CSV table of C-alpha atoms in Angstrom, one decimal:
chain,number,residue,atom,x,y,z
A,7,MET,CA,-43.0,42.1,-26.5
A,8,ALA,CA,-45.1,43.2,-29.5
A,9,THR,CA,-48.8,42.7,-29.2
A,10,PHE,CA,-49.6,43.0,-32.9
A,11,PHE,CA,-47.6,42.7,-36.2
A,12,GLY,CA,-45.8,45.9,-37.1
A,13,GLU,CA,-45.8,47.4,-33.6
A,14,VAL,CA,-42.6,49.4,-32.8
A,15,VAL,CA,-41.1,48.0,-29.6
A,16,VAL,CA,-38.3,49.9,-27.7
A,17,ALA,CA,-35.6,47.4,-26.5
A,18,PRO,CA,-34.6,47.7,-22.9
A,19,SER,CA,-31.3,49.4,-22.3
A,20,ARG,CA,-28.9,49.6,-19.4
A,21,ALA,CA,-27.3,52.8,-20.7
A,22,GLY,CA,-27.4,55.6,-18.2
A,23,VAL,CA,-28.2,53.2,-15.3
A,24,ASP,CA,-26.0,54.2,-12.4
A,25,ASP,CA,-24.4,51.7,-9.9
A,26,GLU,CA,-27.0,52.4,-7.2
A,27,GLU,CA,-29.9,51.6,-9.4
A,28,GLU,CA,-28.2,48.5,-10.7
A,29,ALA,CA,-27.5,47.4,-7.1
A,30,ARG,CA,-31.2,47.9,-6.2
A,31,ASP,CA,-32.2,45.6,-9.1
A,32,GLU,CA,-29.9,42.9,-7.8
A,33,THR,CA,-31.5,40.3,-5.6
A,34,PRO,CA,-29.7,38.9,-2.5
A,35,GLU,CA,-29.2,35.6,-4.4
A,36,ASP,CA,-27.6,37.6,-7.3
A,37,ARG,CA,-25.2,39.4,-4.9
A,38,GLU,CA,-24.2,36.2,-3.2
A,39,ILE,CA,-23.4,34.5,-6.6
A,40,ARG,CA,-21.4,37.6,-7.7
A,41,ARG,CA,-19.4,37.6,-4.5
A,42,GLU,CA,-18.7,33.9,-4.8
A,43,LEU,CA,-17.5,34.3,-8.4
A,44,GLU,CA,-15.3,37.2,-7.5
A,45,LYS,CA,-13.8,35.3,-4.6
A,46,LYS,CA,-13.2,32.2,-6.9
A,47,ARG,CA,-11.5,34.4,-9.4
A,48,GLU,CA,-9.0,35.8,-6.9
A,49,ILE,CA,-5.4,34.9,-7.6
A,50,ASP,CA,-3.2,33.4,-4.9
A,51,VAL,CA,0.6,33.5,-5.2
A,52,LEU,CA,2.3,31.0,-2.8
A,53,TRP,CA,5.9,31.8,-2.1
A,54,THR,CA,8.1,29.2,-0.5
A,55,TRP,CA,10.8,31.7,0.4
A,56,LYS,CA,8.4,33.4,2.7
A,57,SER,CA,8.5,31.7,6.1
A,58,ALA,CA,6.0,32.1,9.0
A,59,GLU,CA,8.5,34.5,10.6
A,60,SER,CA,8.6,36.7,7.5
A,61,SER,CA,6.9,40.0,7.7
A,62,ALA,CA,4.1,40.9,5.3
A,63,ASP,CA,6.1,43.8,3.9
A,64,GLU,CA,9.2,41.8,3.3
A,65,GLN,CA,10.2,42.0,-0.4
A,66,LEU,CA,12.4,39.8,-2.5
A,67,VAL,CA,15.6,41.3,-4.0
A,68,CYS,CA,15.5,40.5,-7.7
A,69,SER,CA,18.0,41.6,-10.4
A,70,LYS,CA,16.6,39.6,-13.3
A,71,LEU,CA,13.1,38.3,-13.9
A,72,ILE,CA,12.5,36.2,-17.0
A,73,VAL,CA,8.8,35.5,-17.8
A,74,ALA,CA,7.9,32.9,-20.4
A,75,ILE,CA,4.2,33.1,-21.3
A,76,GLY,CA,2.6,30.2,-23.2
A,77,HIS,CA,3.5,26.6,-23.8
A,78,ASN,CA,6.2,27.2,-26.4
A,79,ALA,CA,8.0,29.9,-24.4
A,80,ALA,CA,7.8,27.7,-21.3
A,81,ALA,CA,9.3,24.8,-23.2
A,82,PHE,CA,12.2,27.0,-24.4
A,83,LEU,CA,13.1,27.8,-20.8
A,84,SER,CA,12.8,24.1,-19.8
A,85,SER,CA,15.0,23.0,-22.7
A,86,PHE,CA,17.7,25.7,-22.7
A,87,ILE,CA,17.8,27.3,-19.3
A,88,LEU,CA,16.2,25.3,-16.5
A,89,ASP,CA,18.1,22.6,-14.7
A,90,SER,CA,16.9,20.9,-11.6
A,91,VAL,CA,20.4,21.0,-10.1
A,92,CYS,CA,20.7,24.8,-10.5
A,93,TRP,CA,17.2,26.0,-10.0
A,94,GLU,CA,14.6,25.6,-7.3
A,95,VAL,CA,10.8,26.3,-7.3
A,96,VAL,CA,10.1,29.3,-5.0
A,97,GLY,CA,6.5,30.2,-6.1
A,98,VAL,CA,3.2,28.9,-7.5
A,99,VAL,CA,0.3,30.9,-8.8
A,100,LYS,CA,-3.2,29.4,-8.2
A,101,LEU,CA,-6.0,30.8,-10.3
A,102,TRP,CA,-9.3,29.8,-11.8
A,103,ASN,CA,-11.3,31.2,-14.8
A,104,GLU,CA,-13.3,30.0,-17.7
A,105,TRP,CA,-10.3,28.7,-19.6
A,106,CYS,CA,-8.0,27.2,-17.0
A,107,ARG,CA,-7.6,25.8,-13.5
A,108,THR,CA,-4.2,25.7,-11.9
A,109,THR,CA,-3.2,23.9,-8.7
A,110,SER,CA,-0.3,24.2,-6.2
A,111,THR,CA,1.5,21.1,-7.6
A,112,THR,CA,4.9,21.3,-9.2
A,113,ASN,CA,4.6,18.0,-11.0
A,114,ILE,CA,3.4,19.3,-14.3
A,115,LEU,CA,3.5,18.5,-18.0
A,116,LEU,CA,4.1,21.3,-20.5
A,117,THR,CA,0.6,20.8,-21.7
A,118,ASP,CA,-0.9,21.5,-18.3
A,119,SER,CA,-2.0,25.0,-17.1
A,120,PHE,CA,0.5,26.2,-14.6
A,121,CYS,CA,2.5,29.2,-13.4
A,122,LEU,CA,5.7,28.5,-11.5
A,123,PHE,CA,8.5,30.6,-10.3
A,124,TYR,CA,12.1,29.4,-10.1
A,125,ARG,CA,15.2,30.9,-8.4
A,126,LEU,CA,18.8,30.4,-9.4
A,127,ILE,CA,20.5,28.6,-6.5
A,128,SER,CA,23.9,30.2,-7.1
A,129,ASP,CA,22.4,33.7,-7.5
A,130,PRO,CA,19.0,34.0,-5.6
A,131,THR,CA,18.3,37.4,-7.2
A,132,VAL,CA,17.7,35.7,-10.6
A,133,LEU,CA,14.1,34.5,-11.1
A,134,LEU,CA,12.3,32.6,-13.9
A,135,CYS,CA,8.6,32.4,-14.4
A,136,GLN,CA,6.9,29.8,-16.6
A,137,CYS,CA,3.3,30.8,-17.1
A,138,SER,CA,1.3,28.5,-19.5
A,139,CYS,CA,-2.1,29.3,-18.0
A,140,TYR,CA,-4.6,31.8,-19.4
A,141,VAL,CA,-4.8,34.9,-17.1
A,142,ALA,CA,-8.2,36.6,-17.8
A,143,GLU,CA,-8.4,40.4,-18.3
A,144,ASP,CA,-10.0,41.0,-14.9
A,145,GLN,CA,-7.2,38.9,-13.3
A,146,GLN,CA,-4.2,40.5,-14.9
A,147,PHE,CA,-4.0,43.4,-12.4
A,148,GLN,CA,-4.1,41.0,-9.5
A,149,TRP,CA,-1.3,38.9,-11.1
A,150,LEU,CA,0.9,42.0,-11.5
A,151,GLU,CA,0.2,43.3,-8.0
A,152,LYS,CA,0.8,40.0,-6.3
A,153,VAL,CA,3.9,39.1,-8.2
A,154,PHE,CA,5.7,42.4,-8.5
A,155,GLY,CA,4.4,43.5,-5.1
A,156,CYS,CA,6.7,40.9,-3.5
A,157,MET,CA,9.8,42.2,-5.4
A,158,ARG,CA,11.9,45.3,-5.0
A,159,ARG,CA,11.8,47.4,-8.1
A,160,GLU,CA,15.2,48.9,-7.6
A,161,GLY,CA,17.8,47.2,-9.8
A,162,LEU,CA,15.2,44.9,-11.4
A,163,GLN,CA,15.2,44.1,-15.1
A,164,VAL,CA,12.5,42.1,-16.8
A,165,THR,CA,12.6,39.9,-20.0
A,166,ILE,CA,9.3,38.6,-21.4
A,167,LEU,CA,8.9,35.8,-23.9
A,168,SER,CA,5.5,35.0,-25.6
A,169,THR,CA,4.0,33.7,-28.8
A,170,CYS,CA,1.3,35.0,-31.0
A,171,PRO,CA,-0.5,33.8,-34.2
A,172,VAL,CA,1.3,35.1,-37.3
A,173,ALA,CA,-2.2,36.1,-38.6
A,174,ASP,CA,-2.2,38.9,-36.0
A,175,TYR,CA,0.9,40.4,-37.5
A,176,LYS,CA,0.0,43.5,-39.5
A,177,THR,CA,2.1,44.2,-42.6
A,178,GLN,CA,1.7,45.4,-46.1
A,179,GLU,CA,3.1,42.0,-47.3
A,180,SER,CA,1.1,38.8,-47.4
A,181,THR,CA,1.5,36.9,-44.2
A,182,LEU,CA,1.6,33.8,-46.4
A,183,THR,CA,5.1,34.8,-47.6
A,184,LEU,CA,6.5,35.6,-44.1
A,185,PRO,CA,9.2,33.2,-42.9
A,186,SER,CA,7.3,32.0,-39.9
A,187,PRO,CA,8.1,31.8,-37.1
A,188,PHE,CA,9.9,35.1,-36.4
A,189,LEU,CA,10.7,37.3,-33.5
A,190,LYS,CA,9.8,40.9,-32.8
A,191,ALA,CA,10.6,43.0,-29.8
A,192,LEU,CA,9.1,45.8,-27.7
A,193,LYS,CA,10.9,47.6,-24.9
A,194,THR,CA,10.4,50.2,-22.2
A,195,LYS,CA,12.2,53.5,-22.4
A,196,GLU,CA,14.5,52.4,-19.5
A,197,PHE,CA,15.8,49.3,-21.3
A,198,LYS,CA,19.2,50.3,-22.8
A,199,GLU,CA,20.7,46.9,-23.7
A,200,GLN,CA,21.0,45.7,-27.3
A,201,ILE,CA,17.9,43.7,-28.4
A,202,CYS,CA,18.2,40.4,-30.3
A,203,CYS,CA,15.7,41.0,-33.1
A,204,PRO,CA,13.9,43.9,-35.0
A,205,LEU,CA,11.5,46.1,-33.1
A,206,LEU,CA,7.8,45.5,-33.6
A,207,GLU,CA,6.5,48.0,-36.2
A,208,GLN,CA,3.4,50.1,-36.0
A,209,PRO,CA,0.4,49.6,-36.1
A,210,ASN,CA,1.0,46.2,-34.4
A,211,ILE,CA,0.0,45.8,-30.8
A,212,VAL,CA,0.5,43.2,-28.1
A,213,ARG,CA,-2.2,42.0,-25.8
A,214,ASP,CA,-3.1,39.9,-22.7
A,215,LEU,CA,-0.5,39.2,-20.0
A,216,PRO,CA,2.6,40.0,-22.0
A,217,ALA,CA,1.2,43.5,-22.7
A,218,ALA,CA,0.1,43.9,-19.0
A,219,VAL,CA,3.6,43.0,-17.8
A,220,LEU,CA,5.4,45.4,-20.2
A,221,SER,CA,2.9,48.2,-19.4
A,222,TYR,CA,3.5,47.7,-15.7
A,223,CYS,CA,7.2,48.0,-16.2
A,224,GLN,CA,6.8,51.1,-18.3
A,225,VAL,CA,4.6,52.8,-15.6
A,226,TRP,CA,7.1,51.9,-12.8
A,227,HIS,CA,10.2,52.8,-14.9
A,228,ILE,CA,11.5,49.2,-14.8
A,229,PRO,CA,13.8,48.2,-17.7
A,230,ALA,CA,12.0,45.5,-19.7
A,231,VAL,CA,11.9,43.9,-23.1
A,232,LEU,CA,9.2,41.7,-24.7
A,233,TYR,CA,10.2,39.2,-27.3
A,234,GLN,CA,7.2,38.0,-29.2
A,235,CYS,CA,7.4,35.0,-31.5
A,236,TYR,CA,4.9,35.1,-34.4
A,237,THR,CA,4.1,31.5,-35.4
A,238,ASP,CA,1.6,29.6,-37.6
A,239,VAL,CA,1.5,26.6,-35.2
A,240,ILE,CA,-0.7,26.9,-32.2
A,241,LYS,CA,0.4,23.7,-30.3
A,242,LEU,CA,3.7,22.9,-28.7
A,243,ASP,CA,6.2,22.8,-31.6
A,244,THR,CA,9.9,22.3,-32.0
A,245,VAL,CA,10.4,25.0,-34.7
A,246,THR,CA,8.5,27.6,-32.6
A,247,VAL,CA,10.5,26.8,-29.5
A,248,GLU,CA,13.8,27.0,-31.3
A,249,ALA,CA,12.8,30.4,-32.8
A,250,PHE,CA,13.7,31.8,-29.4
A,251,LYS,CA,17.3,30.6,-29.6
A,252,PRO,CA,18.7,34.0,-30.7
A,253,LEU,CA,17.9,35.2,-27.2
A,254,LEU,CA,20.5,32.8,-25.8
A,255,SER,CA,23.2,35.3,-26.9
A,256,SER,CA,21.5,38.2,-25.0
A,257,LYS,CA,23.3,39.7,-22.0
A,258,THR,CA,20.4,38.5,-19.7
A,259,LEU,CA,20.4,34.8,-20.8
A,260,LYS,CA,23.8,33.9,-22.0
A,261,SER,CA,25.2,33.3,-18.5
A,262,LEU,CA,22.2,30.9,-17.8
A,263,VAL,CA,22.4,28.7,-20.9
A,264,LYS,CA,22.8,24.9,-20.4
A,265,ASP,CA,24.9,22.6,-22.6
A,266,ALA,CA,23.5,22.9,-26.2
A,267,SER,CA,23.6,19.1,-26.9
A,268,GLU,CA,21.7,18.4,-23.6
A,269,SER,CA,19.2,21.1,-24.4
A,270,THR,CA,18.3,19.5,-27.7
A,271,LYS,CA,17.9,16.1,-26.0
A,272,ILE,CA,15.6,17.7,-23.4
A,273,LEU,CA,13.5,19.5,-26.0
A,274,LYS,CA,13.0,16.2,-28.0
A,275,LYS,CA,12.1,14.4,-24.8
A,276,LEU,CA,9.6,17.1,-23.9
A,277,LEU,CA,7.9,17.0,-27.3
A,278,THR,CA,7.8,13.2,-27.3
A,279,THR,CA,6.2,13.2,-23.9
A,280,ASN,CA,3.7,15.8,-25.2
A,281,GLU,CA,2.8,13.6,-28.2
A,282,ILE,CA,2.3,10.5,-26.1
A,283,HIS,CA,0.1,12.5,-23.7
A,284,ASN,CA,-2.0,13.8,-26.6
A,285,ASN,CA,-2.4,10.3,-28.1
A,286,ILE,CA,-4.4,9.3,-25.1
A,287,TYR,CA,-7.3,11.5,-26.4
A,288,ILE,CA,-7.2,10.3,-30.0
């Protein structure tokens, strides 16, 4: 702190401080708080297919994994793919961070923070994941290791669905003239199937959990494609959900599609429930 007006004061800096010196500056109370926070931020993946007799190294055989990240992508799966008669819940992710707290319950609203895994009853090698919770940067590696660590990589193909603000889309045109919402795709080198929309152009990037999943697949040579919907609506929205409909003709999803008329009814019901739930807080 300056002792007189005009005195030059050098601000303290942590640059160049090694881990050992930083550890010496840490009090026992600080270490205990840090350990408790690290423990609290650990991710737990609870699999129902793993019984008490299952070995720790036992892995799930999976041919298709469809990951919907965000409320609109999750609503798309609920409306057009998921059916309680054909699918069963086989996994729940529990996590805590500054932006969300999930629980192990499966009775959820689409506005809740949750991460559930479903398995197709007629073909147990097909898995869906609805992840509407925020996974922090320091938790993404845990999520990847604990989810993919339970699956065999051989024969696995991954499809990722996510949304992103249209303001993040980089183009020479004005984003105000873009026909929002719209789809763009990114894929790994191993993904050889036809994609359902144009590829994402440079210098655009993807971030957060969708990017982490796609990067993991690239590193481990897993065929994967990311379909990102750019939208100008942040909340759960019919137009944004239906922007994913071109994917229903893809090789991965077309065999899983429900009746179209029923899907529309379910989507309307989901959005009506969401509006009623939001009105509570008006």
